[in-house]
Every structure is written in structure tokens, then in C-alpha cells.
Coordinates of C-alpha atoms and ligand atoms in Angstrom, one line a residue:
M1 CA 55.8 19.8 -21.6
L2 CA 54.5 22.5 -23.9
E3 CA 58.0 23.1 -25.2
R4 CA 58.0 19.6 -26.6
F5 CA 55.3 20.5 -28.9
L6 CA 55.6 24.2 -29.5
D7 CA 58.7 26.3 -30.5
K8 CA 57.0 29.4 -29.0
T9 CA 54.8 28.9 -25.9
S10 CA 53.6 32.3 -25.0
F11 CA 52.0 35.0 -27.1
S12 CA 51.2 38.6 -26.5
S13 CA 48.8 39.4 -29.3
Q14 CA 46.6 37.9 -31.9
E15 CA 49.1 38.8 -34.6
D16 CA 51.9 37.0 -32.7
F17 CA 49.7 34.0 -32.2
M18 CA 48.6 33.8 -35.9
Q19 CA 52.1 34.0 -37.1
N20 CA 54.1 32.0 -34.6
F21 CA 51.8 29.3 -33.2
K22 CA 52.9 26.0 -34.6
V23 CA 52.6 22.5 -33.2
K24 CA 55.4 20.0 -33.8
V25 CA 53.8 16.7 -34.4
P26 CA 56.1 13.7 -33.4
E27 CA 55.9 10.6 -35.4
N28 CA 53.7 7.9 -34.0
F29 CA 52.4 10.3 -31.4
N30 CA 50.7 8.6 -28.5
F31 CA 49.1 10.7 -25.8
G32 CA 49.6 7.8 -23.3
Y33 CA 53.3 7.5 -23.7
D34 CA 54.2 11.0 -24.9
V35 CA 52.3 13.0 -22.3
V36 CA 51.1 10.8 -19.4
D37 CA 54.2 8.7 -19.1
E38 CA 56.4 11.6 -19.8
W39 CA 54.9 13.6 -16.9
A40 CA 55.3 10.5 -14.7
R41 CA 59.0 10.4 -15.6
I42 CA 59.8 14.1 -15.2
A43 CA 57.3 15.0 -12.4
P44 CA 55.8 11.8 -10.9
D45 CA 54.2 13.6 -7.9
K46 CA 52.5 16.2 -10.0
Q47 CA 48.7 16.3 -9.5
A48 CA 46.8 15.1 -12.5
L49 CA 43.2 14.4 -11.3
L50 CA 41.3 15.5 -8.3
W51 CA 38.3 13.2 -8.2
T52 CA 35.3 13.7 -5.8
N53 CA 31.8 12.4 -5.7
D54 CA 28.4 13.3 -4.1
R55 CA 29.1 11.0 -1.2
G56 CA 32.0 13.1 -0.1
E57 CA 34.8 10.8 -1.2
R58 CA 37.9 12.3 -2.6
I59 CA 40.9 10.7 -4.4
D60 CA 44.0 12.6 -5.7
F61 CA 45.8 11.0 -8.5
T62 CA 49.3 12.1 -9.5
F63 CA 50.8 11.4 -13.0
A64 CA 52.7 8.5 -11.5
D65 CA 49.4 7.1 -10.3
I66 CA 47.8 7.5 -13.7
K67 CA 50.7 5.9 -15.4
R68 CA 50.7 2.9 -13.1
E69 CA 46.9 2.4 -13.3
S70 CA 46.7 2.9 -17.0
D71 CA 49.6 0.4 -17.5
K72 CA 47.7 -2.2 -15.3
T73 CA 44.5 -1.6 -17.3
A74 CA 46.4 -1.9 -20.6
A75 CA 47.9 -5.2 -19.4
Y76 CA 44.5 -6.5 -18.4
F77 CA 43.0 -5.5 -21.8
Q78 CA 45.9 -7.2 -23.5
S79 CA 45.1 -10.4 -21.5
L80 CA 41.6 -10.2 -23.1
G81 CA 43.1 -10.0 -26.5
I82 CA 42.5 -6.3 -27.0
G83 CA 45.1 -4.6 -29.2
H84 CA 45.6 -2.4 -32.2
G85 CA 42.4 -1.2 -33.9
D86 CA 40.1 -3.1 -31.5
M87 CA 36.9 -1.2 -30.6
V88 CA 36.2 -0.7 -26.9
M89 CA 33.2 1.2 -25.6
L90 CA 33.4 3.0 -22.3
I91 CA 30.2 3.8 -20.4
L92 CA 31.8 5.2 -17.3
K93 CA 30.0 8.4 -16.4
R94 CA 32.5 10.4 -14.3
R95 CA 34.2 7.4 -12.6
F96 CA 38.0 7.7 -12.4
E97 CA 38.3 4.3 -14.2
F98 CA 37.4 6.3 -17.4
W99 CA 40.9 8.0 -17.3
F100 CA 42.7 4.6 -16.6
S101 CA 40.8 3.0 -19.5
I102 CA 41.1 5.7 -22.2
I103 CA 44.9 6.0 -21.6
A104 CA 45.2 2.2 -21.6
L105 CA 43.4 2.0 -24.9
H106 CA 45.7 4.7 -26.4
K107 CA 48.7 2.8 -25.2
L108 CA 47.5 -0.3 -27.0
G109 CA 46.6 1.5 -30.2
A110 CA 43.0 0.4 -29.7
V111 CA 40.0 2.6 -30.5
C112 CA 38.1 4.2 -27.6
I113 CA 34.4 4.8 -27.9
P114 CA 33.2 6.9 -25.0
A115 CA 29.4 6.8 -24.7
T116 CA 26.6 8.0 -22.4
H117 CA 25.0 5.8 -19.8
L118 CA 21.6 6.9 -21.3
L119 CA 22.0 4.5 -24.2
T120 CA 19.2 1.9 -24.3
E121 CA 19.4 -1.7 -25.4
K122 CA 18.5 -0.7 -29.0
D123 CA 21.2 2.0 -29.1
I124 CA 23.8 -0.4 -27.8
I125 CA 22.9 -3.1 -30.3
Y126 CA 23.1 -0.5 -33.1
R127 CA 26.5 0.8 -32.0
C128 CA 28.0 -2.7 -31.4
N129 CA 27.1 -3.8 -34.9
A130 CA 28.0 -0.4 -36.5
A131 CA 31.5 -0.4 -35.1
D132 CA 32.1 -4.1 -34.4
I133 CA 32.7 -3.4 -30.7
K134 CA 34.7 -6.0 -29.0
A135 CA 34.4 -5.0 -25.4
I136 CA 32.4 -2.7 -23.2
V137 CA 33.6 -1.3 -19.9
A138 CA 30.7 0.0 -17.9
C139 CA 30.0 1.3 -14.4
G140 CA 28.1 -1.2 -12.3
D141 CA 24.8 0.6 -12.4
E142 CA 21.8 -1.7 -12.6
I143 CA 20.1 0.2 -15.4
V144 CA 23.3 0.4 -17.6
L145 CA 24.2 -3.2 -17.0
G146 CA 20.6 -4.3 -17.7
H147 CA 20.6 -2.6 -21.1
I148 CA 24.0 -4.1 -22.1
N149 CA 22.9 -7.5 -20.9
R150 CA 19.9 -7.5 -23.1
A151 CA 21.9 -6.1 -26.1
R152 CA 24.5 -8.9 -25.8
P153 CA 22.7 -11.7 -27.7
E154 CA 22.2 -9.5 -30.7
S155 CA 25.8 -8.1 -30.7
P156 CA 27.9 -10.9 -32.1
S157 CA 31.2 -8.9 -32.1
L158 CA 30.9 -8.2 -28.3
Q159 CA 33.3 -10.6 -26.6
H160 CA 33.8 -9.0 -23.2
C161 CA 31.6 -7.1 -20.8
I162 CA 33.6 -5.6 -18.0
S163 CA 32.1 -3.9 -14.9
I164 CA 34.0 -1.6 -12.6
G165 CA 31.5 -2.6 -9.8
P166 CA 29.9 -2.5 -7.4
I167 CA 27.7 -4.9 -9.3
V168 CA 29.4 -7.5 -11.4
P169 CA 26.7 -9.7 -13.0
E170 CA 27.2 -13.3 -14.0
G171 CA 29.1 -13.6 -17.3
W172 CA 30.8 -10.3 -16.8
D173 CA 34.4 -9.6 -16.0
D174 CA 35.4 -7.7 -12.8
F175 CA 37.6 -4.7 -13.9
H176 CA 39.3 -4.2 -10.6
R177 CA 40.1 -7.9 -10.1
G178 CA 41.3 -8.0 -13.7
I179 CA 43.7 -5.0 -13.3
E180 CA 45.1 -6.2 -10.0
S181 CA 45.9 -9.7 -11.3
A182 CA 47.2 -8.9 -14.8
A183 CA 50.8 -9.7 -15.7
P184 CA 53.1 -6.7 -16.1
F185 CA 52.3 -4.5 -19.1
V186 CA 54.4 -5.1 -22.2
R187 CA 54.4 -2.1 -24.4
P188 CA 53.4 -3.1 -28.0
E189 CA 56.3 -2.6 -30.4
H190 CA 54.4 -0.4 -32.7
P191 CA 51.1 0.7 -31.1
N192 CA 50.0 3.2 -33.7
S193 CA 50.6 5.5 -36.6
N194 CA 49.5 9.1 -36.5
D195 CA 46.6 8.5 -38.8
D196 CA 45.1 5.4 -37.2
I197 CA 41.8 6.0 -35.5
S198 CA 42.1 6.4 -31.8
L199 CA 38.7 7.8 -30.8
L200 CA 35.1 7.5 -32.0
Y201 CA 32.7 10.0 -30.5
F202 CA 29.1 10.6 -30.9
T203 CA 27.9 14.1 -31.6
S204 CA 25.4 15.6 -29.1
G205 CA 22.3 14.8 -31.1
T206 CA 21.0 18.4 -31.1
T207 CA 19.7 18.1 -34.6
G208 CA 19.0 14.4 -35.0
E209 CA 20.6 11.0 -34.4
P210 CA 24.2 11.5 -33.1
K211 CA 26.8 10.9 -35.7
M212 CA 29.9 8.8 -35.1
V213 CA 33.0 11.0 -35.5
A214 CA 36.4 9.3 -36.0
H215 CA 39.6 11.1 -34.8
D216 CA 43.2 10.0 -35.3
F217 CA 46.0 9.7 -32.8
T218 CA 47.1 13.4 -33.3
Y219 CA 43.8 14.7 -32.2
P220 CA 45.0 15.5 -28.6
L221 CA 47.6 17.9 -30.0
G222 CA 44.7 19.8 -31.6
H223 CA 43.7 20.6 -28.0
I224 CA 46.9 22.4 -27.0
I225 CA 45.0 25.6 -27.9
T226 CA 42.0 24.5 -25.9
G227 CA 43.9 23.9 -22.7
S228 CA 46.7 26.4 -22.8
F229 CA 45.3 29.3 -24.8
W230 CA 41.5 29.2 -24.2
H231 CA 41.1 27.7 -20.7
N232 CA 44.4 29.6 -20.0
L233 CA 45.8 26.7 -18.0
H234 CA 49.3 26.5 -16.4
E235 CA 51.0 24.1 -14.1
G236 CA 49.1 24.6 -10.8
S237 CA 45.7 25.4 -12.4
L238 CA 42.8 23.3 -11.2
H239 CA 40.2 23.1 -14.0
L240 CA 36.6 22.0 -14.1
T241 CA 34.7 21.4 -17.3
L242 CA 31.2 20.3 -16.8
A243 CA 30.7 17.3 -19.2
D244 CA 29.9 13.7 -19.0
T245 CA 32.7 11.4 -20.3
G246 CA 30.2 10.2 -22.9
W247 CA 30.4 13.4 -25.0
G248 CA 33.2 15.0 -27.0
K249 CA 33.3 18.0 -24.6
A250 CA 34.9 15.7 -22.0
V251 CA 38.2 15.4 -23.9
W252 CA 38.0 19.1 -24.6
G253 CA 38.0 19.9 -20.9
K254 CA 38.9 16.9 -18.8
L255 CA 42.0 15.3 -20.5
Y256 CA 44.1 16.3 -23.5
G257 CA 44.8 20.0 -23.4
Q258 CA 44.6 20.1 -19.7
W259 CA 47.3 17.5 -19.1
I260 CA 49.6 18.8 -21.9
A261 CA 49.4 22.2 -20.0
G262 CA 50.3 20.3 -16.8
A263 CA 47.0 21.4 -15.1
N264 CA 45.1 19.3 -12.5
V265 CA 41.7 18.1 -13.7
F266 CA 38.8 18.4 -11.3
V267 CA 36.0 15.8 -11.5
Y268 CA 32.8 15.8 -9.6
D269 CA 31.0 12.5 -9.9
F270 CA 27.3 12.8 -9.1
E271 CA 23.9 11.2 -9.7
K272 CA 21.7 14.3 -9.6
F273 CA 23.2 17.7 -10.5
K274 CA 22.1 21.2 -9.6
P275 CA 23.9 24.2 -11.1
A276 CA 24.5 25.6 -7.6
D277 CA 26.6 22.5 -6.8
V278 CA 29.3 24.1 -9.0
L279 CA 29.5 27.1 -6.6
D280 CA 30.1 24.7 -3.7
M281 CA 32.9 23.0 -5.7
I282 CA 34.6 26.2 -6.5
H283 CA 34.3 27.4 -2.9
N284 CA 35.5 24.1 -1.3
Y285 CA 38.2 23.0 -3.7
H286 CA 39.5 26.4 -4.9
I287 CA 39.0 25.7 -8.6
T288 CA 40.9 28.2 -10.7
S289 CA 39.4 27.7 -14.1
F290 CA 35.8 26.7 -15.1
C291 CA 34.2 25.9 -18.4
A292 CA 30.5 25.1 -18.9
P293 CA 27.7 25.6 -21.5
P294 CA 25.7 28.8 -21.4
T295 CA 22.7 27.1 -19.9
V296 CA 24.7 26.5 -16.6
F297 CA 25.6 30.2 -16.4
R298 CA 22.0 31.2 -17.1
F299 CA 21.1 29.4 -13.9
L300 CA 24.2 30.4 -11.9
I301 CA 23.5 34.1 -12.3
R302 CA 20.2 33.6 -10.5
E303 CA 21.9 32.2 -7.4
D304 CA 22.9 34.2 -4.4
L305 CA 26.6 34.3 -5.1
S306 CA 27.4 36.2 -1.9
K307 CA 27.1 32.9 0.0
Y308 CA 30.2 31.6 -1.7
D309 CA 33.9 32.4 -1.6
L310 CA 34.7 32.3 -5.3
S311 CA 38.0 34.2 -5.0
S312 CA 40.1 31.2 -6.3
L313 CA 38.4 31.5 -9.6
Q314 CA 40.5 33.3 -12.2
Y315 CA 39.1 32.3 -15.6
C316 CA 35.8 31.1 -17.1
T317 CA 35.1 29.8 -20.5
I318 CA 32.0 28.9 -22.3
A319 CA 31.0 26.9 -25.4
G320 CA 28.5 24.5 -26.9
E321 CA 25.8 27.1 -27.6
A322 CA 25.8 30.8 -28.2
L323 CA 26.2 33.0 -25.1
N324 CA 23.7 35.8 -24.7
P325 CA 25.3 39.1 -23.9
K326 CA 23.1 39.5 -20.9
V327 CA 24.5 36.4 -19.3
Y328 CA 28.1 37.8 -20.0
E329 CA 27.3 41.1 -18.4
E330 CA 25.6 39.6 -15.4
W331 CA 28.5 37.2 -14.7
L332 CA 31.0 40.0 -15.0
R333 CA 28.9 42.2 -12.6
L334 CA 28.6 39.3 -10.1
T335 CA 32.2 37.9 -10.2
G336 CA 34.4 40.4 -12.0
I337 CA 35.2 37.6 -14.5
K338 CA 34.8 37.9 -18.3
L339 CA 33.3 34.8 -19.9
M340 CA 35.7 33.8 -22.7
E341 CA 33.6 32.2 -25.5
G342 CA 34.8 29.4 -27.8
F343 CA 33.3 27.6 -30.7
G344 CA 33.9 24.1 -32.1
Q345 CA 32.3 20.8 -32.7
T346 CA 32.8 17.1 -31.9
E347 CA 34.2 17.0 -35.5
T348 CA 36.9 19.6 -34.7
T349 CA 38.8 21.1 -31.8
L350 CA 38.3 24.7 -30.8
T351 CA 38.1 26.6 -34.1
I352 CA 37.1 30.1 -33.0
A353 CA 37.8 31.5 -29.5
T354 CA 38.5 34.4 -27.2
Y355 CA 42.1 34.0 -26.2
P356 CA 43.7 35.6 -23.1
W357 CA 45.0 38.5 -25.2
V358 CA 41.7 39.1 -27.0
E359 CA 39.2 41.6 -25.5
P360 CA 35.9 39.8 -25.6
K361 CA 33.0 41.4 -27.4
P362 CA 29.8 40.2 -25.6
G363 CA 27.8 38.0 -28.0
S364 CA 30.8 37.2 -30.2
M365 CA 32.5 33.8 -30.3
G366 CA 36.0 35.4 -30.8
I367 CA 38.6 35.1 -33.4
R368 CA 39.8 32.2 -35.5
N369 CA 42.3 29.5 -34.4
P370 CA 45.5 29.8 -36.4
Q371 CA 45.3 26.1 -37.2
Y372 CA 42.1 26.3 -39.1
D373 CA 41.6 28.1 -42.5
I374 CA 38.1 29.3 -41.7
D375 CA 35.9 31.1 -44.2
L376 CA 32.2 32.0 -44.3
L377 CA 30.4 30.9 -47.5
T378 CA 27.2 32.5 -48.7
A379 CA 24.3 30.4 -50.1
D380 CA 25.6 31.0 -53.6
G381 CA 29.1 29.8 -52.7
R382 CA 31.0 33.1 -52.4
S383 CA 33.2 34.1 -49.5
A384 CA 31.0 36.4 -47.4
E385 CA 31.9 40.1 -47.1
E386 CA 32.5 41.8 -43.8
G387 CA 29.1 41.9 -42.0
E388 CA 27.5 39.4 -44.4
Q389 CA 26.2 36.0 -43.1
G390 CA 27.7 32.8 -44.3
Q391 CA 28.2 29.2 -43.3
I392 CA 31.3 28.6 -41.3
V393 CA 33.6 26.3 -43.3
I394 CA 37.1 25.0 -42.9
R395 CA 39.2 24.9 -46.0
T396 CA 41.8 22.1 -46.3
D397 CA 43.5 22.7 -49.6
H398 CA 46.7 23.2 -47.7
G399 CA 46.3 20.0 -45.7
K400 CA 44.0 18.8 -43.0
P401 CA 44.5 20.8 -39.7
L402 CA 45.3 19.0 -36.5
G403 CA 42.1 18.1 -34.7
L404 CA 39.8 18.0 -37.7
F405 CA 38.0 14.6 -37.8
K406 CA 38.9 11.9 -40.3
E407 CA 35.4 10.8 -41.2
Y408 CA 31.9 9.8 -39.9
Y409 CA 32.8 6.2 -39.2
R410 CA 31.6 3.8 -41.9
D411 CA 29.3 6.5 -43.3
P412 CA 31.0 7.7 -46.5
E413 CA 27.8 9.4 -47.7
K414 CA 27.4 11.5 -44.6
T415 CA 31.2 12.3 -44.7
R416 CA 30.9 13.4 -48.3
E417 CA 27.9 15.5 -47.5
A418 CA 29.8 17.5 -44.9
Y419 CA 33.3 17.4 -46.3
H420 CA 34.0 17.6 -50.0
D421 CA 36.2 19.4 -52.5
N422 CA 38.6 20.3 -49.6
I423 CA 35.9 22.1 -47.7
Y424 CA 34.4 21.0 -44.4
Y425 CA 30.9 22.5 -43.8
T426 CA 30.1 23.0 -40.1
G427 CA 26.4 23.6 -40.7
D428 CA 26.6 26.8 -38.6
V429 CA 26.0 30.3 -39.8
A430 CA 27.9 33.4 -38.6
W431 CA 29.2 36.8 -39.8
R432 CA 32.5 38.5 -39.2
D433 CA 33.2 42.1 -38.2
E434 CA 36.0 44.5 -39.2
D435 CA 38.2 43.2 -36.4
G436 CA 37.9 39.6 -37.4
Y437 CA 35.4 38.6 -34.6
F438 CA 32.9 36.0 -35.5
W439 CA 29.2 36.4 -34.5
F440 CA 27.0 33.4 -34.3
V441 CA 23.7 33.5 -36.2
G442 CA 22.3 30.0 -35.8
R443 CA 22.6 26.5 -37.2
A444 CA 21.9 26.6 -40.9
D445 CA 18.7 24.5 -40.3
D446 CA 17.6 26.9 -37.5
V447 CA 17.8 30.1 -39.5
I448 CA 14.2 31.4 -40.1
K449 CA 13.1 32.7 -43.5
S450 CA 10.2 35.1 -43.0
S451 CA 8.9 37.6 -45.6
G452 CA 12.2 37.5 -47.5
Y453 CA 14.3 38.1 -44.4
R454 CA 16.8 35.6 -43.0
I455 CA 16.5 35.7 -39.2
G456 CA 19.0 34.0 -36.9
P457 CA 17.4 32.7 -33.7
F458 CA 20.3 33.7 -31.5
E459 CA 19.9 37.5 -32.0
V460 CA 16.2 37.3 -31.2
E461 CA 16.9 35.1 -28.2
S462 CA 19.5 37.5 -26.9
A463 CA 17.0 40.4 -27.2
L464 CA 14.3 38.3 -25.3
M465 CA 16.8 37.5 -22.6
T466 CA 17.1 41.2 -21.7
H467 CA 13.5 41.2 -20.5
P468 CA 13.3 40.3 -16.8
A469 CA 10.5 37.7 -17.3
V470 CA 12.7 35.5 -19.5
V471 CA 14.9 32.8 -17.9
E472 CA 15.5 30.8 -21.1
C473 CA 14.0 30.8 -24.6
A474 CA 14.2 29.2 -28.0
V475 CA 13.3 31.0 -31.2
T476 CA 12.1 28.9 -34.2
G477 CA 10.1 29.3 -37.4
V478 CA 6.5 28.2 -37.6
P479 CA 5.0 27.6 -41.1
D480 CA 2.9 30.5 -42.3
E481 CA 1.0 30.7 -45.6
I482 CA 1.7 34.4 -46.2
R483 CA 5.2 35.0 -44.7
G484 CA 6.6 31.5 -45.3
Q485 CA 7.6 31.3 -41.6
L486 CA 6.7 33.3 -38.5
V487 CA 9.2 33.9 -35.7
K488 CA 8.1 32.1 -32.6
A489 CA 9.5 32.3 -29.1
T490 CA 9.1 29.5 -26.7
I491 CA 9.8 31.0 -23.2
V492 CA 10.5 29.8 -19.7
L493 CA 9.3 32.5 -17.3
S494 CA 11.0 33.5 -14.1
A495 CA 9.2 32.7 -10.9
A496 CA 8.0 36.3 -10.4
Y497 CA 6.3 36.4 -13.8
K498 CA 4.8 32.9 -14.0
E499 CA 1.4 34.1 -12.8
K500 CA 1.4 36.9 -15.3
A501 CA 1.6 34.6 -18.3
G502 CA -1.1 35.8 -20.8
E503 CA -1.9 38.3 -23.6
A504 CA -0.6 41.4 -21.8
L505 CA 2.8 39.8 -21.0
I506 CA 3.0 38.6 -24.6
K507 CA 2.5 42.1 -25.9
E508 CA 4.9 43.5 -23.4
I509 CA 7.6 41.1 -24.4
Q510 CA 7.0 41.7 -28.1
D511 CA 7.2 45.5 -27.6
H512 CA 10.4 45.0 -25.7
V513 CA 12.0 43.0 -28.6
K514 CA 10.9 45.6 -31.1
R515 CA 12.7 48.2 -29.0
V516 CA 16.0 46.4 -28.6
T517 CA 16.4 44.9 -32.0
A518 CA 15.2 45.6 -35.6
P519 CA 11.4 45.3 -35.3
Y520 CA 10.9 42.8 -38.2
K521 CA 12.5 40.1 -36.0
Y522 CA 10.0 40.3 -33.2
P523 CA 8.3 37.0 -32.3
R524 CA 4.7 37.1 -33.6
V525 CA 4.0 33.9 -31.8
I526 CA 4.9 33.3 -28.1
E527 CA 4.4 30.2 -26.1
F528 CA 5.2 29.9 -22.4
V529 CA 6.5 26.5 -21.2
D530 CA 7.9 25.1 -18.0
E531 CA 11.1 23.8 -19.6
L532 CA 12.7 23.7 -23.0
P533 CA 13.5 20.4 -24.8
K534 CA 17.3 19.8 -24.4
T535 CA 19.9 17.2 -25.1
I536 CA 21.4 15.7 -21.9
S537 CA 24.4 18.0 -22.3
G538 CA 21.9 20.9 -21.9
K539 CA 21.6 22.1 -25.5
I540 CA 18.3 23.5 -26.7
R541 CA 16.7 21.2 -29.3
R542 CA 14.9 23.7 -31.5
V543 CA 14.3 20.9 -33.9
E544 CA 11.9 19.3 -31.4
I545 CA 9.8 22.5 -31.1
R546 CA 9.8 22.9 -34.9
D547 CA 8.7 19.3 -35.5
K548 CA 5.8 19.7 -33.0
D549 CA 4.7 22.9 -34.6
N550 CA 5.0 21.5 -38.1
K551 CA 2.8 18.5 -37.1
S552 CA 0.1 20.6 -35.5
S553 CA 0.0 23.0 -38.5
K554 CA -0.8 20.1 -40.9
Ligands
ATP1 P1 24.4 17.0 -33.6 O1 25.5 17.3 -34.6 O2 24.3 15.6 -33.3 O3 23.1 17.6 -34.0 P2 25.7 19.0 -32.0 O4 26.0 19.6 -33.2 O5 25.1 19.8 -30.9 O6 24.8 17.7 -32.2 P3 28.3 19.0 -30.9 O7 29.4 18.5 -31.8 O8 28.4 18.6 -29.4 O9 27.0 18.3 -31.3 O10 28.2 20.5 -30.9 C1 28.7 21.4 -31.9 C2 27.7 22.5 -32.2 O11 27.4 23.3 -31.0 C3 28.2 23.5 -33.2 O12 28.0 23.0 -34.5 C4 27.3 24.7 -32.9 O13 26.1 24.6 -33.5 C5 27.2 24.6 -31.4 N1 28.1 25.5 -30.7 C6 29.3 25.2 -30.1 N2 29.9 26.3 -29.6 C7 29.1 27.3 -29.9 C8 29.1 28.8 -29.6 N3 30.1 29.3 -29.0 N4 28.1 29.5 -30.1 C9 27.1 29.0 -30.8 N5 27.0 27.7 -31.1 C10 28.0 26.8 -30.6
MG2 MG1 26.7 18.9 -35.1

């Protein structure tokens, strides 16, 4: 399959990759026909999805199964009048119907809007009206269905509410009955052009209200690098990315790049999740490749790994937040596996990463993706020198790279703010070393300005993490009349240190930071908490800590 899209499919060095990696983009590319159906034609029995849940059920889907079920789903959607450009929201957690539905919507040229089950009535009304959503497909969970039902009267565009069961309320359509009784699927004559919108995704909401990111039909091809050259997947790989289907990370790790690589996608559908469950999954199902945000690894390294056989695991990747070097070193010590970091956003595909031929430098995100013209811009608009901090930007004077978003949907102002004069501003600050490795400093809004210094939270957090008392921490600025801002650390203590919380421990931690990093960065303020505020995907919301401190200082 890779050969269909790449002239050269294996690379031995970064130089080779930068020079020779090139994606051939077919006209009217459609992931449903050109990848899923193509696999079903050339290798129908090839495993595509291994689905399990917390009740011990397991279903194995081949590409022939996915083709058949997505065709049936597309025929059913057609019978409801859903076609090119129609907006359909999927609130399907990790149910396998998500894969049937997203592929069906692609085949129809419709727009898929994956969303989290945590949306409330107000959120659903907002989204239905913002995007003129025509149908919602949801899992039959009482809370989810209840919110949608209450949103319905105020969402005039919403014509169909479809439940995959077990509950199908009155006035709702039954997904399974629908797909079983639909007439045979008739492929639309011209389902899409390459620049039609195929996906609308909400960002994680780490800094504020999630933004609605629109991607076109070529976006899956932007993930060839993600699947084949970051997750390092091949035919025969079994890959697990931890992500709910409501967030962009799901198509980074549970669909496009994985299936183009011919890998089998592992899905664990659960209600309540403990990081240690991952270890059972790897042990029981022989997962070969695993990707998760740093927070998951921060907890995994505290488990007794000797209880599990993790010998199937060959490759681990990490993104979504910065990876503290201590976590990298611990995982390597415990498993012999180097965590390969990547960086990107819902607005992009993988933009910076540690590829198989790149030796990771702990604490660095890696090297740039040849598809993106990345630069670092200083506050006064210059390209940063080696070692100098600057905002990560993507230049598009030579054309828009595959995988970069089209716009924030129906929000030209926000789009212009982030993307103007052929430069897309990521809002993240980093520096680059002499070997071209990028080092994350922080989100532009999170960088602390104290006594004339600009201090990135990540470096201070990484220093804190090397103290045995610290399980997790978030570094923020608190207002200060003299210094402008003070560095503050909000810390979750390990069980052994909980009782010692107090002035002596604060002093000990401060001295420790002064020893391991430049002393001006040490946190003058330290607060111990039981847990940090996070998004549901597990990202630390420093903005929440900041808002609370700003309020109490007024
Ligand atoms: P919102 O934009 O709604 O506030 P978000 O930015 O967290 O939420 P995503 O698009 O899911 O939403 O996340 C992208 C962001 O995650 C990046 O802009 C960056 O801040 C952070 N990120 C991703 N990978 C890394 C990494 N390897 N190191 C540091 N930060 C990372
Ligand atoms: Mg963002």
C-alpha cells in the first residue's frame, strides 16, 4: 500500500528522509475507497481492528469486514439523505461503530465531526448550530442520549439522532437495524475533491474553549509519517494509541497512518481506566507498538512491571505534552525501550518527531518533518538563532503542506489570528540545537516573565521531576509587584512524601531545583495538591492554576 503513495518507502538517515520523502497525492483522494477498499481487494483477510472491552468481549475485524460494514453504514446514511458536505457528529467513545461510521462518511463525501461523550446539552446546542449538524450518531449511554435529547428542540438543523444501542429512545433511529435493512450501497459518482472538508475536530481545550479545526480529504496522507515513520508500523504490527475517538489524537493513532501502513489497530473500550490496564493489554494481546501522552508513562513507571510479560512490545511513542527526561530514563531502565517523542497539534499532523533512524535526546521532541517548513520566530519577528527561543511556526510560501488544517470552521477571525501572511503560528515556544533537534520551552502563554528572565515551565518541571517526592507538577507564573511574576510549582507528592508536606520539604525541593538547573528558575512558591487540573485527555491545564492565582491576588 505504501508504494501507492511513496516512491521511496524506506529511509536510512535523516538526510535521506529530508531529500527523498515525497507523498504522491491522487486526485480526489478518498481514504475509504483508496485505502480501506483497496486493502479489502488485495488482502481481504488482513487484520484491521482488534476490538476488546472491559467485559472481556473481543471482535477481530479484517479489511473485508470494515469494507462491508462501512458500505452498509454508508447505504444507511444515504437512505437518510446524508451526502456530500453534510455534517454528521459521532459521539461513539471507543465503540467499533466509530470506524464503520467515519469510513462511511468519507465514502459519501460528508463531513465527520468526532466529539467527546462529555459534551453537555449546552455544548451540543452550540455545536449543532455552529456547524449546522444534520445527524448525530451516539452510543446508547443514558447520559449522552439525555444531553442530546434535551439539545434537540434548540438545534433546528438536526434531523436524525441515531443510537448504536443498547438504548434506542423514542424518536431515535436504531443504527444496527438501519444498516442491516439498508439497500445495497451505491457509490456516489463524485464523492469529493481533495480540498473539500472531510473532518472537523475540536482541539483539546488546554488553553480555553476548544476550537473547531477543519481538515480536507488529503489529511490522512499527512499521517503516513505518523504511522510508518514515527510509530514505526509495518504489516503485522499491533498498535495501541490511548485516545478517545472524540479527540484528534484518535485519527493520529487509531486509523489513517496505521491502516496505510497495513498495521492492526488495537482498541480497548472501557468505562473506567487505570494506567496499569495498559500493561495487562500489552501482556495479554502482545501489542507491538504503543503511544500515549506523558502522563500515562509518569504513572506506568511507578507500577511493578515485573508482573507483566512485555516482551512483545518493540516501540513506544509519546506526544501531546512535553516528556520529562526522568520519565524517558526510567522507562528505558525498566523496559529497554526508548520513548520516541513527537510534536504536533489538532491543526497539523506530526510536525517534529524522533524517527527510527534518529537517536533520541531525552527532553527533545526530535527533528522536523520534511513536509513542514518549520521555523522559530523570536518576539521581534526574526528567525531564532541556534539555542535561541522562538515560537514554532510553519511557513507556507511554497504551498500548504499535507495535513495542515484548512481553517477554524466559520471563524475567519481566529483563523487569521493564527495563520496570516503565509505563516501558521503554533503558539508553542522551542529552541533548536546544533543538530537540528527541537527542545520544547512551553506554550507561548505559559512562558513566565520574571525579573527580566523568560522562563519556560517545562525545564523547571523536568528539574522538579528528578526529586523523589514529585509525581507530577505544573509550573506557572503568579503575579508579583517587584518581579512581575514569580515561578510557582504546584506539586502532587508521592505516597511516601505526603506526610512530610511542609516548610522543610518546600526548602528541600527548592534547593534541589537550584542544584539541577540555573538557580534563577527555582520556584519561589510551592503548593502541594492531590491532583492537577487536566483536560480529559490528560493534559495539564496550567491556565486553570493561573486563573485561580490571579483571582486570589486581586
Ligand atoms: P487548545 O488548543 O484547545 O488549548 P491543545 O492545544 O492542547 O488545546 P491539541 O491540538 O490536542 O490541543 O494539542 C496540541 C498541543 O499539545 C501543542 O500545541 C503543544 O502545546 C502540545 N504538545 C503536543 N506534543 C507535544 C510535545 N511533544 N511536547 C510538548 N508539547 C506538546
Ligand atoms: Mg492548541
